[in-house]
Short mmCIF file of C-alpha atoms in Angstrom, two decimals:
data_model
loop_
_atom_site.label_atom_id
_atom_site.label_comp_id
_atom_site.label_asym_id
_atom_site.label_seq_id
_atom_site.Cartn_x
_atom_site.Cartn_y
_atom_site.Cartn_z
CA MET A 951 -0.36 0.24 0.23
CA SER A 952 1.40 3.18 -0.89
CA HIS A 953 1.57 5.76 1.37
CA PHE A 954 0.93 8.51 -1.39
CA HIS A 955 -1.52 10.61 -0.13
CA PRO A 956 -3.84 12.41 -2.85
CA TRP A 957 -4.29 15.52 -1.15
CA ILE A 958 -1.08 16.89 1.36
CA ASP A 959 1.11 14.81 -1.48
CA GLY A 960 -1.15 16.36 -4.33
CA SER A 961 -0.74 19.57 -3.96
CA ILE A 962 3.24 19.49 -3.68
CA VAL A 963 3.33 17.61 -6.97
CA GLY A 964 0.80 20.48 -7.69
CA LEU A 965 1.98 23.30 -6.98
CA TYR A 966 5.76 22.21 -8.82
CA LEU A 967 3.20 21.37 -11.92
CA LEU A 968 2.05 24.73 -11.61
CA GLY A 969 4.80 26.91 -10.89
CA THR A 970 7.40 24.88 -13.85
CA MET A 971 4.21 25.84 -16.34
CA ILE A 972 4.36 29.16 -15.74
CA ALA A 973 7.79 29.86 -15.86
CA GLY A 974 8.16 27.42 -19.53
CA VAL A 975 5.83 29.39 -20.99
CA TRP A 976 6.60 32.89 -20.22
CA VAL A 977 9.91 32.94 -21.56
CA ARG A 978 8.48 32.03 -25.14
CA ARG A 979 7.61 36.05 -25.23
CA TYR A 980 11.99 36.07 -26.11
CA VAL A 981 11.88 33.48 -29.12
CA SER A 982 12.31 35.44 -31.72
CA LYS A 983 14.85 33.56 -33.50
CA VAL A 984 15.77 29.76 -33.97
CA GLU A 985 18.90 30.08 -32.67
CA HIS A 986 16.66 31.13 -29.79
CA PHE A 987 15.20 28.52 -30.34
CA LEU A 988 17.61 25.61 -30.93
CA VAL A 989 20.30 27.02 -28.77
CA ALA A 990 18.97 29.54 -26.66
CA GLY A 991 20.33 32.27 -28.60
CA ARG A 992 23.82 31.19 -27.06
CA GLU A 993 23.89 33.35 -24.02
CA MET A 994 23.39 30.19 -21.01
CA ASN A 995 26.05 31.18 -18.75
CA LEU A 996 28.36 28.63 -16.30
CA TYR A 997 25.28 27.90 -13.22
CA LEU A 998 22.51 27.50 -15.71
CA GLY A 999 24.71 25.61 -17.42
CA ILE A 1000 25.36 22.94 -14.53
CA ALA A 1001 22.00 23.13 -13.48
CA SER A 1002 20.57 22.02 -17.10
CA LEU A 1003 22.93 19.58 -18.06
CA ALA A 1004 22.42 17.44 -14.73
CA ALA A 1005 18.42 17.92 -15.15
CA THR A 1006 18.59 16.52 -18.09
CA GLU A 1007 20.96 13.94 -17.39
CA PHE A 1008 19.13 12.73 -14.76
CA GLY A 1009 15.43 11.36 -16.05
CA ILE A 1010 13.18 8.49 -13.86
CA ILE A 1011 14.37 6.48 -16.65
CA THR A 1012 18.46 6.80 -14.96
CA CYS A 1013 16.60 6.62 -11.38
CA MET A 1014 15.35 2.91 -12.56
CA TYR A 1015 17.89 1.82 -14.84
CA ALA A 1016 20.61 2.40 -11.71
CA ALA A 1017 18.56 1.37 -9.15
CA GLU A 1018 17.90 -2.03 -11.22
CA ALA A 1019 21.91 -1.50 -11.71
CA GLY A 1020 21.87 -1.23 -7.57
CA TYR A 1021 19.69 -3.92 -6.94
CA THR A 1022 20.96 -6.82 -9.26
CA LYS A 1023 25.13 -6.11 -9.02
CA GLY A 1024 25.18 -4.03 -5.59
CA PHE A 1025 27.70 -0.96 -5.92
CA ALA A 1026 29.59 -2.41 -8.28
CA GLY A 1027 26.44 -1.96 -10.47
CA ALA A 1028 27.75 2.52 -9.91
CA VAL A 1029 30.82 2.36 -12.03
CA PRO A 1030 29.21 2.89 -15.36
CA GLY A 1031 28.67 6.85 -13.06
CA ILE A 1032 32.81 7.21 -11.97
CA CYS A 1033 33.62 5.69 -16.38
CA GLN A 1034 31.77 9.09 -17.05
CA ALA A 1035 32.61 11.39 -14.08
CA LEU A 1036 36.07 10.44 -15.07
CA ALA A 1037 35.63 11.49 -18.92
CA MET A 1038 33.60 14.09 -18.40
CA LEU A 1039 35.94 16.01 -16.24
CA VAL A 1040 39.32 14.80 -18.98
CA ILE A 1041 37.75 16.59 -21.96
CA GLY A 1042 36.56 19.54 -19.98
CA LEU A 1043 39.80 20.42 -18.77
CA THR A 1044 40.84 19.70 -21.73
CA GLY A 1045 38.49 20.86 -23.73
CA PHE A 1046 39.08 17.72 -26.29
CA CYS A 1047 36.97 17.90 -29.38
CA VAL A 1048 35.24 20.35 -27.61
CA LYS A 1049 36.81 22.96 -27.81
CA PRO A 1050 36.95 22.50 -31.41
CA LEU A 1051 33.86 21.75 -32.05
CA ARG A 1052 32.28 25.47 -29.80
CA ALA A 1053 34.34 27.34 -31.46
CA SER A 1054 33.19 25.82 -34.95
CA GLY A 1055 30.00 27.96 -34.13
CA ALA A 1056 27.99 24.75 -35.19
CA MET A 1057 24.20 24.11 -33.75
CA THR A 1058 24.88 20.31 -34.05
CA LEU A 1059 27.59 17.52 -34.83
CA PRO A 1060 26.45 16.98 -38.39
CA GLU A 1061 26.70 20.65 -39.25
CA LEU A 1062 30.25 20.26 -38.31
CA PHE A 1063 31.16 17.11 -39.81
CA GLU A 1064 29.89 18.75 -43.67
CA LYS A 1065 32.37 21.21 -43.10
CA ARG A 1066 35.55 18.06 -43.16
CA PHE A 1067 33.18 15.53 -44.68
CA GLY A 1068 30.54 16.56 -47.55
CA LYS A 1069 26.97 17.03 -47.61
CA ARG A 1070 25.77 13.61 -47.46
CA VAL A 1071 27.73 12.77 -44.49
CA ARG A 1072 26.09 15.99 -42.43
CA TRP A 1073 22.46 14.30 -43.97
CA LEU A 1074 23.79 10.02 -43.46
CA ALA A 1075 25.19 11.24 -39.42
CA GLY A 1076 21.89 13.15 -39.08
CA VAL A 1077 19.98 10.46 -39.68
CA VAL A 1078 22.10 8.01 -36.95
CA ILE A 1079 21.65 10.25 -34.40
CA VAL A 1080 18.30 10.46 -34.98
CA LEU A 1081 17.45 6.82 -35.47
CA GLY A 1082 19.90 6.11 -32.57
CA GLY A 1083 18.54 9.06 -30.20
CA LEU A 1084 15.27 8.14 -30.80
CA LEU A 1085 15.61 4.26 -30.50
CA ASN A 1086 16.99 4.99 -27.19
CA MET A 1087 14.08 7.42 -26.19
CA GLY A 1088 10.99 6.16 -27.10
CA VAL A 1089 11.34 3.89 -23.82
CA PHE A 1090 11.48 6.71 -21.61
CA LEU A 1091 7.95 8.38 -21.12
CA LYS A 1092 6.25 4.34 -20.78
CA ILE A 1093 8.79 4.13 -17.93
CA GLY A 1094 8.79 7.25 -16.17
CA GLY A 1095 4.82 6.62 -16.03
CA ASP A 1096 5.13 2.72 -14.39
CA PHE A 1097 7.34 4.16 -11.94
CA LEU A 1098 5.02 6.90 -11.22
CA CYS A 1099 1.76 4.28 -10.69
CA ALA A 1100 4.17 2.42 -8.65
CA VAL A 1101 4.94 4.58 -6.23
CA CYS A 1102 1.72 6.17 -5.73
CA GLY A 1103 -0.37 3.55 -5.88
CA TRP A 1104 -2.42 4.07 -9.20
CA ASP A 1105 -3.95 1.72 -11.23
CA PRO A 1106 -1.11 0.21 -13.97
CA GLY A 1107 -4.81 1.00 -16.05
CA SER A 1108 -4.35 4.61 -15.27
CA LEU A 1109 -0.15 4.36 -17.12
CA VAL A 1110 -1.91 5.69 -21.20
CA PHE A 1111 -3.46 8.70 -18.51
CA VAL A 1112 -0.44 9.20 -16.85
CA MET A 1113 2.06 9.00 -20.09
CA GLY A 1114 -0.32 11.57 -22.14
CA GLY A 1115 -0.31 13.73 -19.04
CA LEU A 1116 3.61 13.76 -18.59
CA LEU A 1117 4.21 14.44 -22.75
CA LEU A 1118 1.26 16.76 -22.79
CA LEU A 1119 2.66 19.52 -19.90
CA VAL A 1120 6.59 18.80 -21.36
CA SER A 1121 5.71 19.36 -24.62
CA ILE A 1122 3.64 22.72 -24.19
CA TYR A 1123 6.72 24.83 -22.62
CA THR A 1124 9.34 23.15 -25.22
CA ILE A 1125 7.12 23.94 -27.98
CA LEU A 1126 6.75 27.24 -27.11
CA GLY A 1127 9.42 28.25 -25.37
CA GLY A 1128 12.14 26.12 -27.19
CA MET A 1129 16.13 25.65 -25.47
CA LEU A 1130 14.87 28.77 -23.70
CA SER A 1131 11.65 27.39 -22.01
CA VAL A 1132 14.38 24.13 -21.44
CA LEU A 1133 17.38 25.86 -19.93
CA VAL A 1134 14.72 27.70 -17.56
CA THR A 1135 12.58 25.09 -16.33
CA ASP A 1136 15.28 23.01 -16.22
CA PHE A 1137 16.96 25.43 -13.07
CA LEU A 1138 13.69 25.38 -11.16
CA GLN A 1139 13.24 20.94 -12.17
CA PHE A 1140 17.58 21.21 -10.58
CA VAL A 1141 16.52 21.91 -7.49
CA ILE A 1142 13.41 20.37 -6.55
CA MET A 1143 14.61 17.38 -7.98
CA SER A 1144 18.38 17.58 -6.30
CA ALA A 1145 16.04 18.40 -2.88
CA GLY A 1146 13.81 15.57 -3.15
CA LEU A 1147 16.95 13.30 -3.92
CA LEU A 1148 19.19 14.32 -1.27
CA ILE A 1149 15.89 13.55 1.70
CA VAL A 1150 15.44 10.82 0.11
CA THR A 1151 18.64 9.96 0.06
CA LEU A 1152 19.72 10.97 3.80
CA LEU A 1153 16.96 9.25 5.27
CA ILE A 1154 17.52 5.60 4.10
CA LEU A 1155 20.97 6.51 5.55
CA HIS A 1156 19.80 7.16 8.50
CA ASP A 1157 16.83 4.38 8.88
CA ILE A 1158 18.08 1.42 7.17
CA GLY A 1159 21.97 2.36 7.74
CA TRP A 1160 24.69 1.91 5.86
CA GLU A 1161 25.61 -1.86 8.06
CA ARG A 1162 22.47 -3.17 7.03
CA LEU A 1163 23.15 -2.01 3.16
CA GLU A 1164 26.54 -3.15 3.74
CA GLU A 1165 25.62 -7.04 4.68
CA ALA A 1166 22.18 -7.16 2.06
CA VAL A 1167 24.97 -6.38 -0.53
CA ARG A 1168 27.72 -8.91 0.58
CA VAL A 1169 24.91 -11.40 1.70
CA ASN A 1170 23.36 -11.27 -1.89
CA HIS A 1171 26.68 -10.92 -4.60
CA GLY A 1172 29.61 -11.53 -2.15
CA GLU A 1173 31.97 -9.52 -3.48
CA GLY A 1174 31.37 -8.71 -6.84
CA GLY A 1175 28.72 -6.21 -5.51
CA PHE A 1176 31.94 -3.94 -4.64
CA ASN A 1177 34.14 -5.06 -7.79
CA PRO A 1178 33.25 -5.27 -10.66
CA LEU A 1179 36.65 -7.25 -12.02
CA ALA A 1180 34.94 -10.19 -8.99
CA ASN A 1181 31.06 -9.73 -10.33
CA PRO A 1182 30.12 -12.70 -13.02
CA THR A 1183 28.34 -10.04 -14.61
CA MET A 1184 30.59 -7.60 -14.86
CA GLY A 1185 34.68 -8.26 -15.42
CA TRP A 1186 37.00 -6.03 -17.95
CA SER A 1187 34.62 -6.55 -21.22
CA TYR A 1188 31.89 -4.55 -19.07
CA LEU A 1189 34.31 -2.05 -18.19
CA VAL A 1190 35.77 -1.27 -21.27
CA PHE A 1191 33.17 -0.94 -22.92
CA GLN A 1192 31.36 1.17 -20.34
CA ILE A 1193 34.48 3.63 -20.89
CA LEU A 1194 34.13 3.34 -24.21
CA GLY A 1195 30.25 4.32 -24.26
CA ASN A 1196 30.46 7.44 -21.54
CA THR A 1197 33.44 8.64 -23.07
CA ALA A 1198 32.00 9.03 -26.81
CA ALA A 1199 28.50 9.83 -24.64
CA THR A 1200 30.30 12.71 -23.52
CA LEU A 1201 31.53 13.61 -27.33
CA THR A 1202 28.45 13.54 -29.49
CA TRP A 1203 25.04 13.00 -27.21
CA GLN A 1204 22.73 15.80 -28.86
CA THR A 1205 21.23 17.27 -25.35
CA THR A 1206 25.09 16.87 -23.53
CA ILE A 1207 26.65 18.67 -26.25
CA SER A 1208 23.75 21.42 -26.57
CA ARG A 1209 25.00 22.50 -23.41
CA LEU A 1210 27.97 23.20 -24.81
CA LEU A 1211 26.98 24.50 -27.67
CA SER A 1212 24.26 27.05 -26.32
CA ALA A 1213 27.24 27.88 -23.88
CA LYS A 1214 27.98 31.88 -24.72
CA ASP A 1215 32.00 30.25 -25.11
CA ALA A 1216 33.80 27.73 -25.73
CA ALA A 1217 35.32 28.41 -22.30
CA THR A 1218 32.26 28.38 -19.88
CA GLY A 1219 31.19 25.34 -21.93
CA GLN A 1220 34.20 23.56 -20.53
CA LYS A 1221 33.69 24.04 -17.53
CA VAL A 1222 29.99 23.45 -17.55
CA TYR A 1223 31.86 19.81 -18.23
CA SER A 1224 34.24 20.28 -15.58
CA ARG A 1225 32.13 21.07 -12.85
CA THR A 1226 29.21 19.62 -13.69
CA SER A 1227 31.67 15.52 -13.73
CA PHE A 1228 31.17 14.81 -10.06
CA PHE A 1229 26.97 14.86 -10.97
CA PHE A 1230 27.54 11.55 -12.54
CA VAL A 1231 29.31 9.60 -9.95
CA CYS A 1232 26.23 11.06 -8.06
CA ARG A 1233 23.59 10.40 -10.75
CA TRP A 1234 24.49 6.59 -10.46
CA LEU A 1235 25.37 5.80 -6.44
CA ILE A 1236 22.27 7.85 -5.35
CA PRO A 1237 19.88 5.15 -7.15
CA VAL A 1238 22.49 2.50 -6.93
CA LEU A 1239 21.85 3.10 -3.20
CA TRP A 1240 18.19 3.35 -3.45
CA GLY A 1241 18.40 -0.27 -5.66
CA VAL A 1242 20.41 -1.67 -2.30
CA SER A 1243 17.66 -0.65 -0.44
CA ALA A 1244 14.78 -2.04 -1.83
CA LEU A 1245 17.40 -5.42 -1.60
CA ALA A 1246 17.79 -4.96 2.28
CA VAL A 1247 14.34 -4.06 2.73
CA LEU A 1248 12.41 -6.50 0.23
CA GLY A 1249 14.76 -9.05 -0.66
CA PRO A 1250 16.09 -10.14 -4.26
CA ALA A 1251 13.57 -11.12 -6.56
CA LYS A 1252 11.62 -14.17 -6.83
CA GLU A 1253 11.47 -15.87 -10.12
CA GLY A 1254 9.45 -13.57 -12.53
CA GLU A 1255 9.25 -10.16 -10.39
CA ALA A 1256 10.98 -7.51 -12.22
CA THR A 1257 13.99 -6.01 -10.64
CA LEU A 1258 13.39 -2.70 -12.19
CA MET A 1259 9.96 -2.39 -10.59
CA ALA A 1260 11.92 -3.43 -7.12
CA MET A 1261 12.94 0.40 -5.85
CA PRO A 1262 9.84 2.27 -6.57
CA GLN A 1263 8.09 -0.89 -4.59
CA PHE A 1264 10.28 -0.13 -1.77
CA LEU A 1265 9.87 3.85 -2.00
CA ALA A 1266 6.37 3.50 -1.76
CA THR A 1267 5.89 2.11 1.64
CA PHE A 1268 9.37 3.48 2.50
CA LEU A 1269 8.46 7.12 2.40
CA PRO A 1270 6.48 9.05 4.79
CA ILE A 1271 3.56 10.78 3.65
CA GLY A 1272 4.57 15.10 2.59
CA LEU A 1273 8.14 13.38 1.31
CA MET A 1274 6.35 11.34 -0.67
CA GLY A 1275 4.70 14.57 -2.01
CA LEU A 1276 8.51 15.51 -2.24
CA MET A 1277 9.86 12.74 -4.01
CA VAL A 1278 7.24 12.63 -6.97
CA ALA A 1279 7.08 16.04 -7.64
CA ALA A 1280 11.77 15.29 -7.77
CA MET A 1281 11.11 12.97 -10.37
CA LEU A 1282 8.48 14.75 -12.04
CA ALA A 1283 10.89 17.68 -12.12
CA ALA A 1284 14.20 15.16 -13.26
CA ASP A 1285 11.81 13.49 -15.71
CA MET A 1286 10.90 16.46 -17.68
CA SER A 1287 13.67 18.33 -17.48
CA THR A 1288 14.80 15.11 -19.24
CA ASN A 1289 11.77 14.77 -21.86
CA SER A 1290 11.81 17.96 -23.02
CA SER A 1291 15.63 18.69 -23.46
CA TYR A 1292 15.29 14.80 -25.77
CA MET A 1293 12.78 16.57 -27.76
CA LEU A 1294 14.25 19.32 -28.56
CA GLY A 1295 17.97 17.67 -28.84
CA TRP A 1296 16.84 15.23 -31.41
CA GLY A 1297 14.79 17.51 -32.52
CA SER A 1298 17.38 20.18 -33.18
CA VAL A 1299 19.15 17.36 -35.74
CA ILE A 1300 15.93 16.37 -37.92
CA TYR A 1301 15.64 20.24 -38.36
CA ASN A 1302 19.16 21.49 -38.92
CA ASP A 1303 20.58 18.64 -40.53
CA ILE A 1304 17.95 16.33 -41.93
CA LEU A 1305 15.73 18.56 -43.45
CA ALA A 1306 19.04 20.87 -44.53
CA PRO A 1307 19.23 19.23 -48.43
CA PHE A 1308 15.40 20.39 -48.60
CA ARG A 1309 15.68 23.98 -47.65
CA LYS A 1310 16.17 26.28 -50.40
CA GLY A 1311 18.03 28.80 -48.99
CA LYS A 1312 18.33 30.35 -45.76
CA TRP A 1313 14.01 30.56 -44.70
CA PRO A 1314 12.25 33.36 -42.47
CA GLU A 1315 13.08 32.84 -39.01
CA ALA A 1316 9.53 32.79 -38.33
CA ARG A 1317 8.86 29.71 -41.15
CA ALA A 1318 11.99 28.28 -39.42
CA ILE A 1319 10.43 28.18 -35.55
CA ARG A 1320 7.27 26.71 -36.69
CA TRP A 1321 9.12 23.91 -38.22
CA ASN A 1322 10.91 23.30 -35.27
CA ARG A 1323 7.36 23.17 -33.26
CA PHE A 1324 6.01 20.63 -36.12
CA ILE A 1325 9.17 18.88 -34.89
CA VAL A 1326 9.00 18.88 -31.54
CA ALA A 1327 5.64 17.86 -31.14
CA LEU A 1328 5.95 15.25 -34.41
CA ILE A 1329 8.30 13.83 -31.37
CA GLY A 1330 5.96 13.36 -28.69
CA ILE A 1331 3.44 11.42 -30.42
CA TYR A 1332 5.89 8.82 -31.43
CA LEU A 1333 7.11 8.96 -28.06
CA PHE A 1334 3.52 8.13 -26.96
CA VAL A 1335 2.92 5.08 -29.42
CA PHE A 1336 6.60 4.05 -29.71
CA GLY A 1337 6.40 4.19 -25.56
CA LEU A 1338 3.12 1.86 -25.11
CA LEU A 1339 4.27 -0.69 -27.74
CA TYR A 1340 7.31 -1.62 -27.13
CA GLU A 1341 8.65 -3.90 -24.03
CA ILE A 1342 12.37 -3.77 -23.23
CA GLN A 1343 14.05 -7.60 -22.70
CA GLY A 1344 16.20 -8.05 -20.66
CA ASP A 1345 17.14 -5.05 -18.11
CA VAL A 1346 16.87 -1.41 -19.22
CA TRP A 1347 21.02 0.00 -19.67
CA SER A 1348 22.23 -2.84 -21.51
CA TYR A 1349 19.39 -1.88 -24.12
CA LEU A 1350 20.13 1.99 -23.71
CA LEU A 1351 23.78 0.97 -24.33
CA LEU A 1352 23.07 -1.08 -27.19
CA SER A 1353 20.48 1.03 -28.80
CA GLY A 1354 23.12 3.87 -28.62
CA SER A 1355 26.10 2.31 -29.03
CA VAL A 1356 24.93 2.52 -32.49
CA TYR A 1357 25.35 5.93 -32.65
CA LEU A 1358 28.22 6.30 -30.35
CA SER A 1359 30.72 4.56 -32.05
CA SER A 1360 30.34 6.06 -35.06
CA MET A 1361 30.08 9.94 -33.93
CA SER A 1362 32.74 9.18 -31.63
CA VAL A 1363 35.00 8.16 -33.93
CA LEU A 1364 34.18 11.17 -36.84
CA LEU A 1365 34.16 13.62 -34.15
CA ILE A 1366 37.88 13.03 -33.45
CA ALA A 1367 38.95 12.55 -36.48
CA CYS A 1368 37.72 16.07 -37.93
CA CYS A 1369 39.20 17.83 -35.30
CA TYR A 1370 42.54 15.88 -35.25
CA TRP A 1371 43.25 14.11 -38.52
CA LYS A 1372 44.17 15.45 -41.01
CA ARG A 1373 44.34 12.24 -43.65
CA ALA A 1374 40.41 11.80 -42.04
CA ASN A 1375 37.87 12.46 -45.21
CA SER A 1376 34.28 11.69 -46.52
CA TRP A 1377 34.77 7.58 -47.49
CA GLY A 1378 36.32 7.49 -44.09
CA ALA A 1379 33.56 8.65 -42.01
CA PHE A 1380 31.14 6.78 -44.41
CA GLY A 1381 33.17 2.99 -43.31
CA ALA A 1382 33.01 4.44 -39.62
CA ILE A 1383 29.51 5.35 -40.15
CA LEU A 1384 28.67 1.72 -41.82
CA GLY A 1385 31.28 0.34 -39.32
CA GLY A 1386 29.37 0.99 -35.78
CA ALA A 1387 25.87 0.58 -37.49
CA LEU A 1388 26.94 -2.48 -38.77
CA VAL A 1389 28.12 -4.69 -35.74
CA PRO A 1390 25.64 -3.76 -33.08
CA ILE A 1391 22.75 -4.87 -35.91
CA LEU A 1392 24.54 -8.11 -36.13
CA PHE A 1393 24.69 -8.88 -33.14
CA LEU A 1394 21.79 -7.82 -32.70
CA SER A 1395 20.36 -10.42 -34.85
CA PHE A 1396 22.76 -13.22 -34.05
CA GLU A 1397 21.09 -13.10 -30.84
CA LYS A 1398 17.54 -13.71 -32.44
CA MET A 1399 18.15 -16.28 -34.97
CA ALA A 1400 18.45 -19.81 -32.89
CA SER A 1401 21.54 -21.55 -34.84
CA THR A 1402 23.72 -18.01 -33.84
CA ALA A 1403 22.27 -17.55 -30.28
CA ALA A 1404 24.47 -19.44 -28.54
CA TRP A 1405 27.53 -18.08 -30.09
CA ALA A 1406 25.87 -14.38 -28.90
CA ALA A 1407 25.51 -15.33 -25.97
CA ASP A 1408 28.81 -16.41 -25.71
CA PHE A 1409 30.89 -13.14 -27.39
CA GLY A 1410 28.55 -10.93 -24.96
CA LYS A 1411 26.80 -7.25 -25.40
CA ASP A 1412 29.90 -6.12 -24.04
CA ASN A 1413 32.58 -7.26 -26.22
CA ALA A 1414 29.39 -6.72 -29.26
CA GLY A 1415 29.84 -3.29 -28.19
CA ILE A 1416 34.09 -3.13 -28.40
CA ALA A 1417 33.64 -4.30 -31.06
CA ALA A 1418 31.40 -1.85 -32.65
CA PHE A 1419 33.94 1.07 -31.53
CA ALA A 1420 36.66 -1.26 -33.15
CA ALA A 1421 35.06 -1.60 -36.73
CA ALA A 1422 33.81 1.70 -36.55
CA ALA A 1423 37.53 2.90 -35.91
CA ILE A 1424 38.74 0.79 -38.98
CA GLY A 1425 36.33 1.65 -41.20
CA MET A 1426 37.70 5.26 -40.80
CA ILE A 1427 40.89 4.65 -40.94
CA THR A 1428 40.66 2.57 -43.78
CA GLY A 1429 38.35 4.27 -46.00
CA SER A 1430 40.27 7.57 -45.85
CA LEU A 1431 43.37 6.00 -46.75
CA ILE A 1432 42.43 4.37 -49.72
CA LYS A 1433 40.59 7.53 -50.92
CA PRO A 1434 43.07 10.08 -52.65
CA ARG A 1435 44.39 12.72 -51.34
CA ASN A 1436 42.04 16.31 -51.36
CA PRO A 1437 45.28 19.35 -50.77
CA ASP A 1438 42.00 21.27 -50.33
CA GLN A 1439 41.47 19.29 -46.70
CA THR A 1440 41.95 21.62 -43.46
CA THR A 1441 40.39 20.96 -40.00
CA PRO A 1442 37.62 22.87 -38.70
CA MET B 1100 35.89 -1.33 -1.56
CA SER B 1101 33.46 -1.57 1.33
CA THR B 1102 34.59 1.54 2.68
CA PHE B 1103 35.56 3.03 -0.63
CA TRP B 1104 31.41 2.88 -1.35
CA HIS B 1105 30.20 4.22 1.90
CA LEU B 1106 33.16 7.38 1.73
CA LEU B 1107 32.26 7.87 -2.15
CA ILE B 1108 28.69 8.17 -1.23
CA TRP B 1109 28.95 10.22 1.78
CA ALA B 1110 31.03 12.93 -1.11
CA CYS B 1111 28.01 12.75 -2.70
CA VAL B 1112 26.32 13.64 -0.58
CA PHE B 1113 28.47 16.74 0.57
CA TRP B 1114 29.63 17.41 -2.79
CA TYR B 1115 26.40 17.30 -3.85
CA GLY B 1116 24.37 19.21 -1.48
CA THR B 1117 26.67 22.35 -2.17
CA VAL B 1118 25.94 22.42 -5.67
CA THR B 1119 22.29 22.27 -5.40
CA ILE B 1120 22.24 25.37 -3.20
CA LEU B 1121 25.14 27.18 -5.13
CA VAL B 1122 23.96 26.80 -8.52
CA ALA B 1123 20.04 27.83 -7.12
CA VAL B 1124 21.52 31.16 -6.09
CA ARG B 1125 24.07 31.59 -8.97
CA GLY B 1126 21.81 29.82 -11.61
CA TRP B 1127 18.89 32.25 -10.97
CA LYS B 1128 21.32 35.05 -11.41
CA ASP B 1129 22.37 33.81 -15.09
CA ILE B 1130 18.57 33.41 -16.10
CA VAL B 1131 17.74 36.98 -15.64
CA GLY B 1132 21.45 37.95 -16.66
CA MET B 1133 19.99 36.01 -20.14
CA LEU B 1134 16.67 37.13 -20.46
CA ARG B 1135 17.97 41.04 -20.08
CA ARG B 1136 20.86 40.44 -22.63
CA LEU B 1137 17.86 38.38 -25.89
CA ARG B 1138 15.59 41.55 -24.26
CA ASP B 1139 18.49 44.11 -25.13
CA GLY B 1140 19.45 41.93 -28.63
CA GLU B 1141 16.46 42.65 -29.73
CA GLU B 1142 16.21 46.05 -29.25
#
């Protein structure tokens, strides 16, 4: 039985929603150019950037898959967060790739690629980014709805209405105000989300206590619950894939780099990266702790039970009235900021890169903004339909990283080559895109076919992910070396 | 390894708490400045 009280907790949630909607809709008056809509006129400063990046990169989906990792792998499940924090710190401090990317003045990655590899590569890169991104994001709304239904004790039949309501609210301010609304609401959402996450975490540490949490991990997972190399479901290949995948995501994930591209200059963008880096440890470790708490209180999952739902089931009975409202508001804040940024992020690539060949000359600002709003609305409809129809097999993080690796492997290789390898050219870019996409697609096909399923299981998802990065790099090197040299090529 | 995770959790709580307060104050100033610059740019 959930502790969610319709009046007390409902009022806290309602107040948060009202505040967010007023702020999000109010700033639409400042949107007069497409640059305002997509990158907030490049006027974003450091602290707003930190709030926005942190709020975007923590959604209900993040909380769910990280808590599931804590429940099924123990504290070692937080390793991807440490990998991403290190990648973010190193890239922020050195400016590796992100400095030339911001200095190029591009609004999206494919726009940068066009300067080096030509229009066809820009278009194809846009398609790969959008396909990978939308496949990845397609499950967000459904999982957000599942979480809210479980925590609030609502009937699963109301999932459609919860999903629809969430989507409608986010769509309204994102369509009207674009990146400006996203930044302002992200700020409010960051403050509420952080307050909720911290209070719940402190309550867990106080009420359950470290000794009980540690005992639960030791009994259920042994040393592997603390050390990823001693965990039979993790090991070296898992670690290497996490380092590659998280570094690539830091360099090329559209919603992450859109904060860099919205920064007022490259130095501000780099500071946003380096100063937000430790947040990525918190982003994983806090929900992992919630998952471990679910393990300590509820015990391990029985045969056929969904490990994904253990954390929300634990929170539903652990938190008292009042705090439940704050936690639901925090999770709504986290989810709304993620959904709005993702809708805008993929929408900007569709408008800026995929539709670029169909635009004859520069469109008037009003028409461009209208098209961007239309694209964001279409993505909203896609999210709703995909969320209702698609059922994830296996754990959520594996699905997200595998669907993301189609894009991350090739785009990171393209970006590094574009910025630092003078010999890189369009043939190499096509080779990298082909190699990066082919390996995960082949692996997924092998997994489904009876004759090759055993081989695929032996090979493993992590090795397939590493192979995708290797294939993209080989494709880039081979293609670039085969094509005759072009003396006019310059680095951007 | 257990001590490592215990210390890391408390580091997260302290760091996140501090950053939340800092960003709540300075981020608000950033929003006001950003909207003012956008308005001035239009005029």
